[in-house]
PDB file of C-alpha atoms and ligand atoms in Angstrom:
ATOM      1  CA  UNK A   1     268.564-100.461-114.446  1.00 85.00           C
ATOM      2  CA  UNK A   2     266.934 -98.534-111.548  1.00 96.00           C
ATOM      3  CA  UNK A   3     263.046 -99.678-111.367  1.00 97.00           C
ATOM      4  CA  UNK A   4     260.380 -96.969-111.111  1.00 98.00           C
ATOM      5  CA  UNK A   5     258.178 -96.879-108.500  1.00 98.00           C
ATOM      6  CA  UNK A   6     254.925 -95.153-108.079  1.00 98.00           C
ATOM      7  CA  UNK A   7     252.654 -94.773-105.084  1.00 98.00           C
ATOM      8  CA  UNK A   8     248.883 -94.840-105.140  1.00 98.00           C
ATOM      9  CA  UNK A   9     247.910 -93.351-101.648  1.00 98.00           C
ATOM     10  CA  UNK A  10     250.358 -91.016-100.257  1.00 98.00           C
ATOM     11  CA  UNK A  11     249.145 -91.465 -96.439  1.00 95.00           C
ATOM     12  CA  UNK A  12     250.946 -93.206 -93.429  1.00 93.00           C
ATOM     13  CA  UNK A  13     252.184 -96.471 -95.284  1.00 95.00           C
ATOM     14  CA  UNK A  14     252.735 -94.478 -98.966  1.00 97.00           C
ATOM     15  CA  UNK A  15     254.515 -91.782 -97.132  1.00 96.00           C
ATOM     16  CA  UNK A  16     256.857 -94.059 -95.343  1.00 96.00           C
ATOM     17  CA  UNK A  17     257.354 -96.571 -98.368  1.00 98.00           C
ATOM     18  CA  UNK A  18     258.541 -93.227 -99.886  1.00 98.00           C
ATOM     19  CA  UNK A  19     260.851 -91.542 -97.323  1.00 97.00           C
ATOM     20  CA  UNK A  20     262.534 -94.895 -97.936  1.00 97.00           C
ATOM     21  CA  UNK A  21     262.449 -95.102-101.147  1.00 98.00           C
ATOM     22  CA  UNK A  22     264.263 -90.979-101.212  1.00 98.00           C
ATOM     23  CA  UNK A  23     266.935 -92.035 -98.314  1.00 97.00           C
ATOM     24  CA  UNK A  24     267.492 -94.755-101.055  1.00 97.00           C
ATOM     25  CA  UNK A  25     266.995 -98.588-101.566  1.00 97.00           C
ATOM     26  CA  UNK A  26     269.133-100.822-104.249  1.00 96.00           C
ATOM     27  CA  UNK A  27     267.393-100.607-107.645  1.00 97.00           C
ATOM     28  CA  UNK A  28     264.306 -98.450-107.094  1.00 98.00           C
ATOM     29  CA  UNK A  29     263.775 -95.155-107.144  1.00 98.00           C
ATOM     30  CA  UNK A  30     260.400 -93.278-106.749  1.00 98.00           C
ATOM     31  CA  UNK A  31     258.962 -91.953-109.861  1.00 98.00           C
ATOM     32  CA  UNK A  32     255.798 -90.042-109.145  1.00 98.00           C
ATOM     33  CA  UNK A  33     252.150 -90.767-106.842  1.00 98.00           C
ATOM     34  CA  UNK A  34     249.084 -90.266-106.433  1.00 98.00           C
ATOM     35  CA  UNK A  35     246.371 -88.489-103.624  1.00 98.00           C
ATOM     36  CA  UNK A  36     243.452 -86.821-103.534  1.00 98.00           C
ATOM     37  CA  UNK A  37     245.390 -84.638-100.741  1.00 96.00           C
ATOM     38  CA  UNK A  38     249.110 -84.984-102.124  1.00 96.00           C
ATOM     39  CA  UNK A  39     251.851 -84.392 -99.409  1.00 95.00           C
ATOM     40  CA  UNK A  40     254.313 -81.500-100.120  1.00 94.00           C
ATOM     41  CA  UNK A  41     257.130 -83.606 -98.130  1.00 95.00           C
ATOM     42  CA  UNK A  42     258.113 -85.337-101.896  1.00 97.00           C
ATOM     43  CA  UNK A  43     259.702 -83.478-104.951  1.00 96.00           C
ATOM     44  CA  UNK A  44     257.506 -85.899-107.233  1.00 98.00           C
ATOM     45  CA  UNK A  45     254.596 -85.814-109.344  1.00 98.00           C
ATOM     46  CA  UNK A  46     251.240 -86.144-109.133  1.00 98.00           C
ATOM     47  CA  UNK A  47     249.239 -88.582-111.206  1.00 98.00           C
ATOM     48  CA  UNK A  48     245.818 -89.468-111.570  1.00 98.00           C
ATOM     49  CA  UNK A  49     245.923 -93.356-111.121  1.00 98.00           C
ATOM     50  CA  UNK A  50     246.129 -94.442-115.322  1.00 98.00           C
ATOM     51  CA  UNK A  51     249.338 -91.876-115.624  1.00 98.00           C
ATOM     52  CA  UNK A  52     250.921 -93.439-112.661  1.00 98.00           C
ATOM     53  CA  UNK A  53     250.630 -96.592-114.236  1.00 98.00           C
ATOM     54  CA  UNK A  54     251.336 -95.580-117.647  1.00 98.00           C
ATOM     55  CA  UNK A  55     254.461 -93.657-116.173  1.00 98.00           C
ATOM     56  CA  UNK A  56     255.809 -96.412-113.581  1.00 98.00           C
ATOM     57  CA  UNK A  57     257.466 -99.810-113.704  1.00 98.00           C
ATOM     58  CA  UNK A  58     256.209-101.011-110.035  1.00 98.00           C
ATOM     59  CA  UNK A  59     252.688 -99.841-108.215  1.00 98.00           C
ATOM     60  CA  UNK A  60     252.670 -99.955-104.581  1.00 98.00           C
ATOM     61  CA  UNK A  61     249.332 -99.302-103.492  1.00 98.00           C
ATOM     62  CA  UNK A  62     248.435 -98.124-100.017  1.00 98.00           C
ATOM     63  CA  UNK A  63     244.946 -96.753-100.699  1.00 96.00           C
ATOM     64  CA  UNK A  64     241.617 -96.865 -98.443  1.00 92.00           C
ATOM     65  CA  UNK A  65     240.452-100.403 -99.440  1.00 90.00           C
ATOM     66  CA  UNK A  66     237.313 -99.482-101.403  1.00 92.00           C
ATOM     67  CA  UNK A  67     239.369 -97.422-104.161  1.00 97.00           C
ATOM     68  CA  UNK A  68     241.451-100.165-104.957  1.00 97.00           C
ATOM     69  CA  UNK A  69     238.830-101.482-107.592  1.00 98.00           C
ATOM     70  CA  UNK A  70     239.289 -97.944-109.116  1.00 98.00           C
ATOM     71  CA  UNK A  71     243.638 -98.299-109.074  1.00 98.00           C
ATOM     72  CA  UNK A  72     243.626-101.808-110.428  1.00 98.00           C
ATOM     73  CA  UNK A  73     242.498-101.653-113.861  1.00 97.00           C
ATOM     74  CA  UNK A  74     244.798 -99.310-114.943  1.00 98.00           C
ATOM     75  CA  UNK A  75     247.634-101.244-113.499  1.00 98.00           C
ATOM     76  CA  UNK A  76     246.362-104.123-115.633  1.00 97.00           C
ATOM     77  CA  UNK A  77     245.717-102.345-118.694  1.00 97.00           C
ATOM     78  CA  UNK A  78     249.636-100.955-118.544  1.00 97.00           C
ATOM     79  CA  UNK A  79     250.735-104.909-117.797  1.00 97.00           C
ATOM     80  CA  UNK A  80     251.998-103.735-114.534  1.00 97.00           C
ATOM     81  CA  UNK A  81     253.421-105.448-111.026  1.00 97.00           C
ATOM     82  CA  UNK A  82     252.090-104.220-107.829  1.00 98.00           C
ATOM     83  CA  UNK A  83     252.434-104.478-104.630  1.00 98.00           C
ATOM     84  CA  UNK A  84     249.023-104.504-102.695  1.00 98.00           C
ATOM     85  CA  UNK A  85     248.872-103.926 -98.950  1.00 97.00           C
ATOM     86  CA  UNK A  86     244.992-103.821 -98.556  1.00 94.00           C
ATOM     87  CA  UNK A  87     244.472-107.316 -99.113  1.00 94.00           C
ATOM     88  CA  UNK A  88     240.799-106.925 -97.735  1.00 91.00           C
ATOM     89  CA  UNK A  89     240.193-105.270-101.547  1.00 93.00           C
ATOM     90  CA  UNK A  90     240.682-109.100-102.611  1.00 93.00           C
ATOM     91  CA  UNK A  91     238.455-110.590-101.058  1.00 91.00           C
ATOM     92  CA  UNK A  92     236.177-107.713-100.435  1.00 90.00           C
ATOM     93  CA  UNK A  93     236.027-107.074-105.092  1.00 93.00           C
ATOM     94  CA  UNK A  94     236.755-109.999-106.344  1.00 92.00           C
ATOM     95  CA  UNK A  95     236.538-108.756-109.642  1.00 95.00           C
ATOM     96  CA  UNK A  96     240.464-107.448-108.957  1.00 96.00           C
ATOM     97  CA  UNK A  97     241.543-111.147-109.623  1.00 92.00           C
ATOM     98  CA  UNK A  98     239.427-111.937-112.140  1.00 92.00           C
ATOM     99  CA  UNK A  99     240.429-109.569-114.310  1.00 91.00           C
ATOM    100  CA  UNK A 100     243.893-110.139-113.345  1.00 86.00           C
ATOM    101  CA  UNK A 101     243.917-113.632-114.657  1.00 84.00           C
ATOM    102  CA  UNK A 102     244.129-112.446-117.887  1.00 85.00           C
ATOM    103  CA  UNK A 103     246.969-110.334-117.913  1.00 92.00           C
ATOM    104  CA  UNK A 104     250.826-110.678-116.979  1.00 94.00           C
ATOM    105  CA  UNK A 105     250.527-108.398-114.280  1.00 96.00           C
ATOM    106  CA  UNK A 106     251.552-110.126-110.665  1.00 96.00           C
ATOM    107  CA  UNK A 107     250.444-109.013-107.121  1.00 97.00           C
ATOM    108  CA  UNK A 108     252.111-109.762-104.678  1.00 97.00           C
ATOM    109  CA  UNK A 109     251.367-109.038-101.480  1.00 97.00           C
ATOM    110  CA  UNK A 110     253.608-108.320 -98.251  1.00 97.00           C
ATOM    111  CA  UNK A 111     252.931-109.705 -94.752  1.00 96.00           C
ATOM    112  CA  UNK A 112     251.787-106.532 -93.355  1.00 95.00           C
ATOM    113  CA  UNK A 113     251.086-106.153 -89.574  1.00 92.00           C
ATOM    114  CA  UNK A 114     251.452-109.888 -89.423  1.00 94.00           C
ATOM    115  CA  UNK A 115     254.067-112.470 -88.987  1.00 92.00           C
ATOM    116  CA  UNK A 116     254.592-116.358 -89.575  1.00 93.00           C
ATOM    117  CA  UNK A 117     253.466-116.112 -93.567  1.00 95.00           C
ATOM    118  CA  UNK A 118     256.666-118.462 -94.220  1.00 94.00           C
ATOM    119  CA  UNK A 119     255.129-121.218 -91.815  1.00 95.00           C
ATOM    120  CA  UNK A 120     252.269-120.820 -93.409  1.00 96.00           C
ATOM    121  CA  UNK A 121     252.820-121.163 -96.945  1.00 95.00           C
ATOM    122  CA  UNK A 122     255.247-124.000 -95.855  1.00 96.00           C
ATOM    123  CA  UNK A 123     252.405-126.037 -94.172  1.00 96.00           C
ATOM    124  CA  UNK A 124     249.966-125.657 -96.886  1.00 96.00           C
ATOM    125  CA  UNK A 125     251.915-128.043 -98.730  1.00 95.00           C
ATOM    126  CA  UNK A 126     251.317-130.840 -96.388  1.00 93.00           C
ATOM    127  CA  UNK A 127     247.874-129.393 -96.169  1.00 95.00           C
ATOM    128  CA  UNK A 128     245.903-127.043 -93.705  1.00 97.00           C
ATOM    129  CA  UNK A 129     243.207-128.370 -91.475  1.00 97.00           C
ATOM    130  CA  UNK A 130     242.701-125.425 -89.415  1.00 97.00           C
ATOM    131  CA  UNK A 131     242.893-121.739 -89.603  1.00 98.00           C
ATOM    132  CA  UNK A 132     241.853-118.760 -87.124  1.00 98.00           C
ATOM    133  CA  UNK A 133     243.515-115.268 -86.816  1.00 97.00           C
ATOM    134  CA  UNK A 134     242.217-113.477 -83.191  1.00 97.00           C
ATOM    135  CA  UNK A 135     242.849-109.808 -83.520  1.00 94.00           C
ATOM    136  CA  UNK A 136     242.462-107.164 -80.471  1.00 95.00           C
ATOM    137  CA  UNK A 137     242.421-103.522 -80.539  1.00 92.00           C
ATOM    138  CA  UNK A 138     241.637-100.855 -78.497  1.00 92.00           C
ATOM    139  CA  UNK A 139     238.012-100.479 -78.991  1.00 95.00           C
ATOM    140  CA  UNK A 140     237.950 -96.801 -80.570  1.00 91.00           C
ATOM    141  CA  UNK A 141     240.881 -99.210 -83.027  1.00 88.00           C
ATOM    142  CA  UNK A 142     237.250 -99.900 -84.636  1.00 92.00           C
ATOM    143  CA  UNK A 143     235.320 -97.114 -84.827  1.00 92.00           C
ATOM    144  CA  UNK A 144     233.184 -96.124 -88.418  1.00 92.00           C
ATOM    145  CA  UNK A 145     233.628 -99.749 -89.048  1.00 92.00           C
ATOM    146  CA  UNK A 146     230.072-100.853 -90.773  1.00 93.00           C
ATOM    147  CA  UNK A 147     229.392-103.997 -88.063  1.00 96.00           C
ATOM    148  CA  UNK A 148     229.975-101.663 -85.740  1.00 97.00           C
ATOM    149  CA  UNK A 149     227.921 -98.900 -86.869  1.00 97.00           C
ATOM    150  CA  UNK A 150     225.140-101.446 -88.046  1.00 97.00           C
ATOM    151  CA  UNK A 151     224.681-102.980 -84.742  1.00 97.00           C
ATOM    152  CA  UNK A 152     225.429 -99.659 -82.758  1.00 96.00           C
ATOM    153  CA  UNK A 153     227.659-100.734 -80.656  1.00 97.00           C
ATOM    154  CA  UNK A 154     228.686 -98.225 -78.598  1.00 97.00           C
ATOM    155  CA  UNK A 155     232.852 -98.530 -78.393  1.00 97.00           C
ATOM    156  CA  UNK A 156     233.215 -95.914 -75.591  1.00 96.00           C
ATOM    157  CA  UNK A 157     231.206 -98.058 -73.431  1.00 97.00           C
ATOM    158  CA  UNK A 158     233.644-101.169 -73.489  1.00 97.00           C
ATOM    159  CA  UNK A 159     235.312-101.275 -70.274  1.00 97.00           C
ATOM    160  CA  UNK A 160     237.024-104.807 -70.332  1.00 97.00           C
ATOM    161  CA  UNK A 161     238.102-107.420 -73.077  1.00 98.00           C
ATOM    162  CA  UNK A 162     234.910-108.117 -75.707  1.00 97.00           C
ATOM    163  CA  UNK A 163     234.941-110.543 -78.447  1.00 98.00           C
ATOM    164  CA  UNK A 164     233.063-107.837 -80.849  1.00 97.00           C
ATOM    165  CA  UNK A 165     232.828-110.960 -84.042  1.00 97.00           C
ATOM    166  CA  UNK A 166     233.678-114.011 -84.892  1.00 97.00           C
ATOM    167  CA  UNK A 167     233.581-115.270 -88.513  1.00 96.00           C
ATOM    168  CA  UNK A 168     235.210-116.349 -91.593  1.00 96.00           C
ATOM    169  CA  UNK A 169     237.059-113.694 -93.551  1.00 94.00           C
ATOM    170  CA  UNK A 170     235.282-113.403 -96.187  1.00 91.00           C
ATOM    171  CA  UNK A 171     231.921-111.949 -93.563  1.00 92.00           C
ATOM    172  CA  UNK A 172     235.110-110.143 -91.671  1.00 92.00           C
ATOM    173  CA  UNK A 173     236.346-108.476 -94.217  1.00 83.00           C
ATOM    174  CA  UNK A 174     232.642-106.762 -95.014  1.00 85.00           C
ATOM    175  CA  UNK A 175     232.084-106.259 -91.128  1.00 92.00           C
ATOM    176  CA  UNK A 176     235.882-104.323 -90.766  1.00 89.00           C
ATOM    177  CA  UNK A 177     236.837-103.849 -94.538  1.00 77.00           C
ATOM    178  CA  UNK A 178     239.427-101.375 -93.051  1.00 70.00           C
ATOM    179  CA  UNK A 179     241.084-103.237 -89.982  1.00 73.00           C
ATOM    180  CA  UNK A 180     241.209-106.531 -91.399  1.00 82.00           C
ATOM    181  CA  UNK A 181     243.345-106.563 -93.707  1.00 91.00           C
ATOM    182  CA  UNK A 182     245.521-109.505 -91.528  1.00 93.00           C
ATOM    183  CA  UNK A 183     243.115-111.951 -91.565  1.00 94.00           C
ATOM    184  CA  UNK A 184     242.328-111.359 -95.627  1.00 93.00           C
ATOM    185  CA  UNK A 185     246.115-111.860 -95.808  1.00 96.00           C
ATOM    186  CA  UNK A 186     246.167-114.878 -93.548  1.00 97.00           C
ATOM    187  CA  UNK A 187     243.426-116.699 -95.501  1.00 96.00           C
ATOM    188  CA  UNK A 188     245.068-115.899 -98.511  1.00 95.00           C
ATOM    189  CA  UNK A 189     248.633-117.094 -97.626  1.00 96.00           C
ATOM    190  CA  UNK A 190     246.953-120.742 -96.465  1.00 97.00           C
ATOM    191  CA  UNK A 191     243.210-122.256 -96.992  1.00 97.00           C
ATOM    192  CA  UNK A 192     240.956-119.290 -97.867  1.00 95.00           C
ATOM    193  CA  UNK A 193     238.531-117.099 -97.502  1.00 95.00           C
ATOM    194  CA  UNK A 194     235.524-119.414 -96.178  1.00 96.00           C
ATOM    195  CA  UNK A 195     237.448-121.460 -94.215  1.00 97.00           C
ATOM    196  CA  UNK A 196     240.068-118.970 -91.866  1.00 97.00           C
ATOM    197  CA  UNK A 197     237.993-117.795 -89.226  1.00 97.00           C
ATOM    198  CA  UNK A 198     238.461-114.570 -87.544  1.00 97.00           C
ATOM    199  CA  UNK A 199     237.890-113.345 -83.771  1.00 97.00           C
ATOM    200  CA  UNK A 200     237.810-109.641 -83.411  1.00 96.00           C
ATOM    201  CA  UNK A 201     238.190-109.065 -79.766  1.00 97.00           C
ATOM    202  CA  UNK A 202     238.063-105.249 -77.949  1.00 97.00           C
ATOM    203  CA  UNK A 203     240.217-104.502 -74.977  1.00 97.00           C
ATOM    204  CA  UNK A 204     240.518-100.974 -73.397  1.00 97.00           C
ATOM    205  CA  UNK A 205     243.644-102.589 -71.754  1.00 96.00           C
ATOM    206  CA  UNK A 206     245.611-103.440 -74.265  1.00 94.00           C
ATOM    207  CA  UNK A 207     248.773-101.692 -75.342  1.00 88.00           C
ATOM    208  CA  UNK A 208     249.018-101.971 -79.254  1.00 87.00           C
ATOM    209  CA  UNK A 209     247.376-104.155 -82.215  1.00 89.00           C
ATOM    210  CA  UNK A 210     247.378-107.644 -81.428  1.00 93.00           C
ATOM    211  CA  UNK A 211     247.090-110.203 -84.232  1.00 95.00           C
ATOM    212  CA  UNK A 212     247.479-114.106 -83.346  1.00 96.00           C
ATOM    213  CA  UNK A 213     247.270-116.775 -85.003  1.00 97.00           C
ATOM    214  CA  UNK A 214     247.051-120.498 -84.905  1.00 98.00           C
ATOM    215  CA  UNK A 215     247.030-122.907 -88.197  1.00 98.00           C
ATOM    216  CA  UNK A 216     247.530-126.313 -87.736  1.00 97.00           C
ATOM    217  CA  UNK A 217     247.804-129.400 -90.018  1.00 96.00           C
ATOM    218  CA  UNK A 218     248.585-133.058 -89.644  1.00 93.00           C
ATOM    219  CA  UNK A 219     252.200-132.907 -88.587  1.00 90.00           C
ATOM    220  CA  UNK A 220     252.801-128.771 -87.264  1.00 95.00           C
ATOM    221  CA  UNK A 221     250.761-126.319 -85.621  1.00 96.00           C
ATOM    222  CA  UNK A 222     251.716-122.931 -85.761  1.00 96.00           C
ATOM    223  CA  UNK A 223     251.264-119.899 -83.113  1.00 96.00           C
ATOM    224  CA  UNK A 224     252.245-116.646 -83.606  1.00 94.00           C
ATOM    225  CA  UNK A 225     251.311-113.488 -81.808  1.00 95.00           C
ATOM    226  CA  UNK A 226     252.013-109.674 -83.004  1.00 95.00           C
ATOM    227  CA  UNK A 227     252.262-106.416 -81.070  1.00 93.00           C
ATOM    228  CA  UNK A 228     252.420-103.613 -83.160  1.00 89.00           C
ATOM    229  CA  UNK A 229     252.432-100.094 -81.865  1.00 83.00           C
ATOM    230  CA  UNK A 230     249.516 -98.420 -83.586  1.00 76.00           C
ATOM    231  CA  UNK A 231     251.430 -95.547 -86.215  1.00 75.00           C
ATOM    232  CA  UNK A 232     250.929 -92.042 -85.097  1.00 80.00           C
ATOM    233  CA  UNK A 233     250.216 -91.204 -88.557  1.00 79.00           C
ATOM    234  CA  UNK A 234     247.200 -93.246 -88.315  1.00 77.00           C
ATOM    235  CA  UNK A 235     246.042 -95.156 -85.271  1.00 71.00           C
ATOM    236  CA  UNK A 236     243.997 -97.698 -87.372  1.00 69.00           C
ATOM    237  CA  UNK A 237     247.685 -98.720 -89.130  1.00 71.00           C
ATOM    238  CA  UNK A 238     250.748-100.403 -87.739  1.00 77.00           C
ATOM    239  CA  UNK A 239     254.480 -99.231 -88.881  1.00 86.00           C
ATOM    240  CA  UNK A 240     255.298-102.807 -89.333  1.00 92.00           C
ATOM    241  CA  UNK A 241     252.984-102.895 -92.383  1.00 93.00           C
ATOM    242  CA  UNK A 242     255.003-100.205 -94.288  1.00 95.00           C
ATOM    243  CA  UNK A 243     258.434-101.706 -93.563  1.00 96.00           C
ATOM    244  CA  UNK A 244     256.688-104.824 -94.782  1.00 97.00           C
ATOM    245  CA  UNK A 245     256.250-103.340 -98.595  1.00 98.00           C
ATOM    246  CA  UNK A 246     260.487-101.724 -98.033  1.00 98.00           C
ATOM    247  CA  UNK A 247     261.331-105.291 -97.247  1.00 97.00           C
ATOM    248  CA  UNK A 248     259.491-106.758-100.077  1.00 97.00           C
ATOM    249  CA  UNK A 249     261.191-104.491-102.563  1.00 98.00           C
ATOM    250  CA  UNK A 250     264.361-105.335-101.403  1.00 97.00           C
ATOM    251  CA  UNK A 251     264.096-109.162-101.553  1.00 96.00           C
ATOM    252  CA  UNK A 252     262.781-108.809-104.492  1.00 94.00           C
ATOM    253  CA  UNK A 253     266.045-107.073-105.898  1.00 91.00           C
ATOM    254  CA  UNK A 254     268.635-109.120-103.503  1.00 92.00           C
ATOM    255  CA  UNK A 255     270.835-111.714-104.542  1.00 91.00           C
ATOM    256  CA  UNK A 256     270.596-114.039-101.312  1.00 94.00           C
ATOM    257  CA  UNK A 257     267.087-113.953-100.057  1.00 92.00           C
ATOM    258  CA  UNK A 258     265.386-115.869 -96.984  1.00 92.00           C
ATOM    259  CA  UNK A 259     261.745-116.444 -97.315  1.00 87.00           C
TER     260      UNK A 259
HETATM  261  N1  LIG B   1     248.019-105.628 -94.940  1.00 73.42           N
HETATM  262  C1  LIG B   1     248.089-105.106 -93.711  1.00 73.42           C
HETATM  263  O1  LIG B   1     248.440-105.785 -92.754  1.00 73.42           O
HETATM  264  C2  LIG B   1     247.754-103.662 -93.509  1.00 73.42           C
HETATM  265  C3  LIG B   1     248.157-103.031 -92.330  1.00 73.42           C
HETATM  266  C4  LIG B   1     247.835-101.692 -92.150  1.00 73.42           C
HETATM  267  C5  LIG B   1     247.109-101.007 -93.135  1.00 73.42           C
HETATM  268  N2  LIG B   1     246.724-101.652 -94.262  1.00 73.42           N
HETATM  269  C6  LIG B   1     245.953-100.952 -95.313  1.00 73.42           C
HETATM  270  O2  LIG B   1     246.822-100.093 -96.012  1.00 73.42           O
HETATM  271  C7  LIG B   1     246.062 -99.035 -96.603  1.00 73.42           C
HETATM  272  C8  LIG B   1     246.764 -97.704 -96.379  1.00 73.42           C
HETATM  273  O3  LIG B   1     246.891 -97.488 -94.982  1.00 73.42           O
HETATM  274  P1  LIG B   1     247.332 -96.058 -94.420  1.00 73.42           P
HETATM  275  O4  LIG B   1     247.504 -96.200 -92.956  1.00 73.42           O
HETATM  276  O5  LIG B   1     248.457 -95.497 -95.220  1.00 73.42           O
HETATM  277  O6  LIG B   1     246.000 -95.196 -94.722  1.00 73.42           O
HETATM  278  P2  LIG B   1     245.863 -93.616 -94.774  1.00 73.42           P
HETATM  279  O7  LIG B   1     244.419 -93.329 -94.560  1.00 73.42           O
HETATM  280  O8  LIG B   1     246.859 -92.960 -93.895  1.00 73.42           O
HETATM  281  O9  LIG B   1     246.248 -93.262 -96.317  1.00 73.42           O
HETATM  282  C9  LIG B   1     245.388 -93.467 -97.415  1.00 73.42           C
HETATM  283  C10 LIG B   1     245.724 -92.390 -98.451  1.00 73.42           C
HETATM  284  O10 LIG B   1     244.936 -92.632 -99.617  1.00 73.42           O
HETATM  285  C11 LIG B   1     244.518 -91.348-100.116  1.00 73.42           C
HETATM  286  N3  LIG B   1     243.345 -91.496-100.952  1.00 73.42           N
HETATM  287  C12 LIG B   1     242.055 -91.712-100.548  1.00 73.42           C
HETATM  288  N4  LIG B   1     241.247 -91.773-101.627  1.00 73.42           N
HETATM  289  C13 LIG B   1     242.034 -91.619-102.731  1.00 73.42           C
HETATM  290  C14 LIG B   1     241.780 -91.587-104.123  1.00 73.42           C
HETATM  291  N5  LIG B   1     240.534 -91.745-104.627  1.00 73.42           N
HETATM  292  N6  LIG B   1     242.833 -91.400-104.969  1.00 73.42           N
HETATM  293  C15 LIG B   1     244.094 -91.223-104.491  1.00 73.42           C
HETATM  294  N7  LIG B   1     244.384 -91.249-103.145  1.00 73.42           N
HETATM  295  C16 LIG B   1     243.372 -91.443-102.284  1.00 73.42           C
HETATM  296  C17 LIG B   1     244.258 -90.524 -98.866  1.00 73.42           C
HETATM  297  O11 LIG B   1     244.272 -89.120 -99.150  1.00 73.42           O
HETATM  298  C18 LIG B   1     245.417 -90.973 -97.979  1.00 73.42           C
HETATM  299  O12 LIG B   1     246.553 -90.147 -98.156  1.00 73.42           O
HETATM  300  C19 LIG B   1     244.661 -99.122 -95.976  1.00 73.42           C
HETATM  301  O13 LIG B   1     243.775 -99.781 -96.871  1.00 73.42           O
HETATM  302  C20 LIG B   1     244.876-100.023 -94.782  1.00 73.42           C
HETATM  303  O14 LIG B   1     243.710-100.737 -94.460  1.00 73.42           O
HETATM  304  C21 LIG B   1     247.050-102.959 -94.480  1.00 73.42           C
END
């Protein structure tokens, strides 16, 4: 039986999730979405966010991270799974979980613009002493962010590599509720919120999104470093973070599958 899938946020990630889902993946197909500006690329429905629940077996969200508290009810009213790739909305509302916890519903969410998640999860086992996620950008990669408008920092002004913040990321997630998605991610894949600290550096040099980290227990320490090409559908996003969600849905249908 072919799952149904709708989309909450038709923009660079829920366009691409869908162009995949219509060129076909094993056991999905896409049912219907939502936007405020819907695309005309799909032959699908539109839905205001309760009928796409009501209507769909799967959410995937990709919505601006402050209307996520407004998708998430009705996914947990309708008992639904969903995929969530602004993982800043879970630390940012924290509300989302609560009121998840007393419902069947499961979120699960993909690895995003970042890599080393299995390493991760792996060494919280054995425990985590030590968490920090650096991220670098271009600095106009952070402009309308609300640290940067709050301390007016000027971004056009930055001529060589700045550390803009450093903090955990629960305080990074309010200072760059749009950019930092990794880091909520990262915290939430090993030893939380308070205690994964997060660098975000600025570097007119640099050639795409750079996201490394380092977590270390007793016995491993893990580095890994990510360059992602900012997506020409929106320079604050990176491509891998859609084909993050397509290769979510198809582990979660495949018969062999390395985590
Ligand atoms: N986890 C990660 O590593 C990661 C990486 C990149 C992006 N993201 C997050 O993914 C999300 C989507 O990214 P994107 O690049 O596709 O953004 P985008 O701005 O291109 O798309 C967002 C879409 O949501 C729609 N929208 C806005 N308000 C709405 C509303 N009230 N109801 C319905 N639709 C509404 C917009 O019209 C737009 O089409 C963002 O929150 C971004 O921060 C996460």
């Amino acid at each position: 039986m072919s799952i149904s899938v709708g989309i909450a946020g038709m923009g660079a990630i829920g366009r691409a999730v869908a162009r995949a889902l219509v060129d076909g993946i094993d056991g999905y197909h896409l049912h219907a979405a939502s936007d405020v500006n819907p695309p005309t690329e799909f032959d699908i429905p539109y839905f205001d966010f309760e009928q796409l629940c009501k209507s769909c077996d799967l959410i995937i969200e990709a919505l601006p991270p402050h209307i996520v508290p407004q998708l998430t009810p009705h996914i947990f009213a309708h008992e639904k799974d969903a995929i969530l790739i602004s993982s800043s909305a879970l630390l940012l509302y924290p509300e989302i979980l609560a009121q998840k916890d007393s419902v069947t519903s499961r979120i699960i969410v993909p690895s995003g613009a970042l890599s080393g998640l299995d390493g991760v999860s792996a060494l919280k086992q054995m425990g985590i002493e030590r968490a920090l996620i650096a991220t670098t950008k271009k600095p106009m990669g952070y402009d309308g962010a609300p640290y940067i408008v709050e301390n007016n920092i000027d971004l056009a002004a930055i001529k060589t590599k700045e550390c803009l913040f450093k903090g955990n990321a629960i305080e990074a997630s309010r200072a760059f509720p749009a950019n930092i998605n990794v880091a909520a991610t990262l915290s939430l894949a090993g030893i939380g919120p308070e205690r994964t600290q997060v660098e975000i550096w600025a570097d007119p040099e640099i050639g795409g999104n750079t996201h490394e980290i380092t977590v270390s227990g007793e016995f491993s320490t893990i580095r890994g470093r990510v360059e992602n090409t900012p997506d020409p559908a929106n320079p604050k996003s990176s491509m891998l973070a859609a084909q993050s969600i397509i290769s979510v849905l198809k582990k979660m249908n495949a018969p062999v599958v390395v985590l």
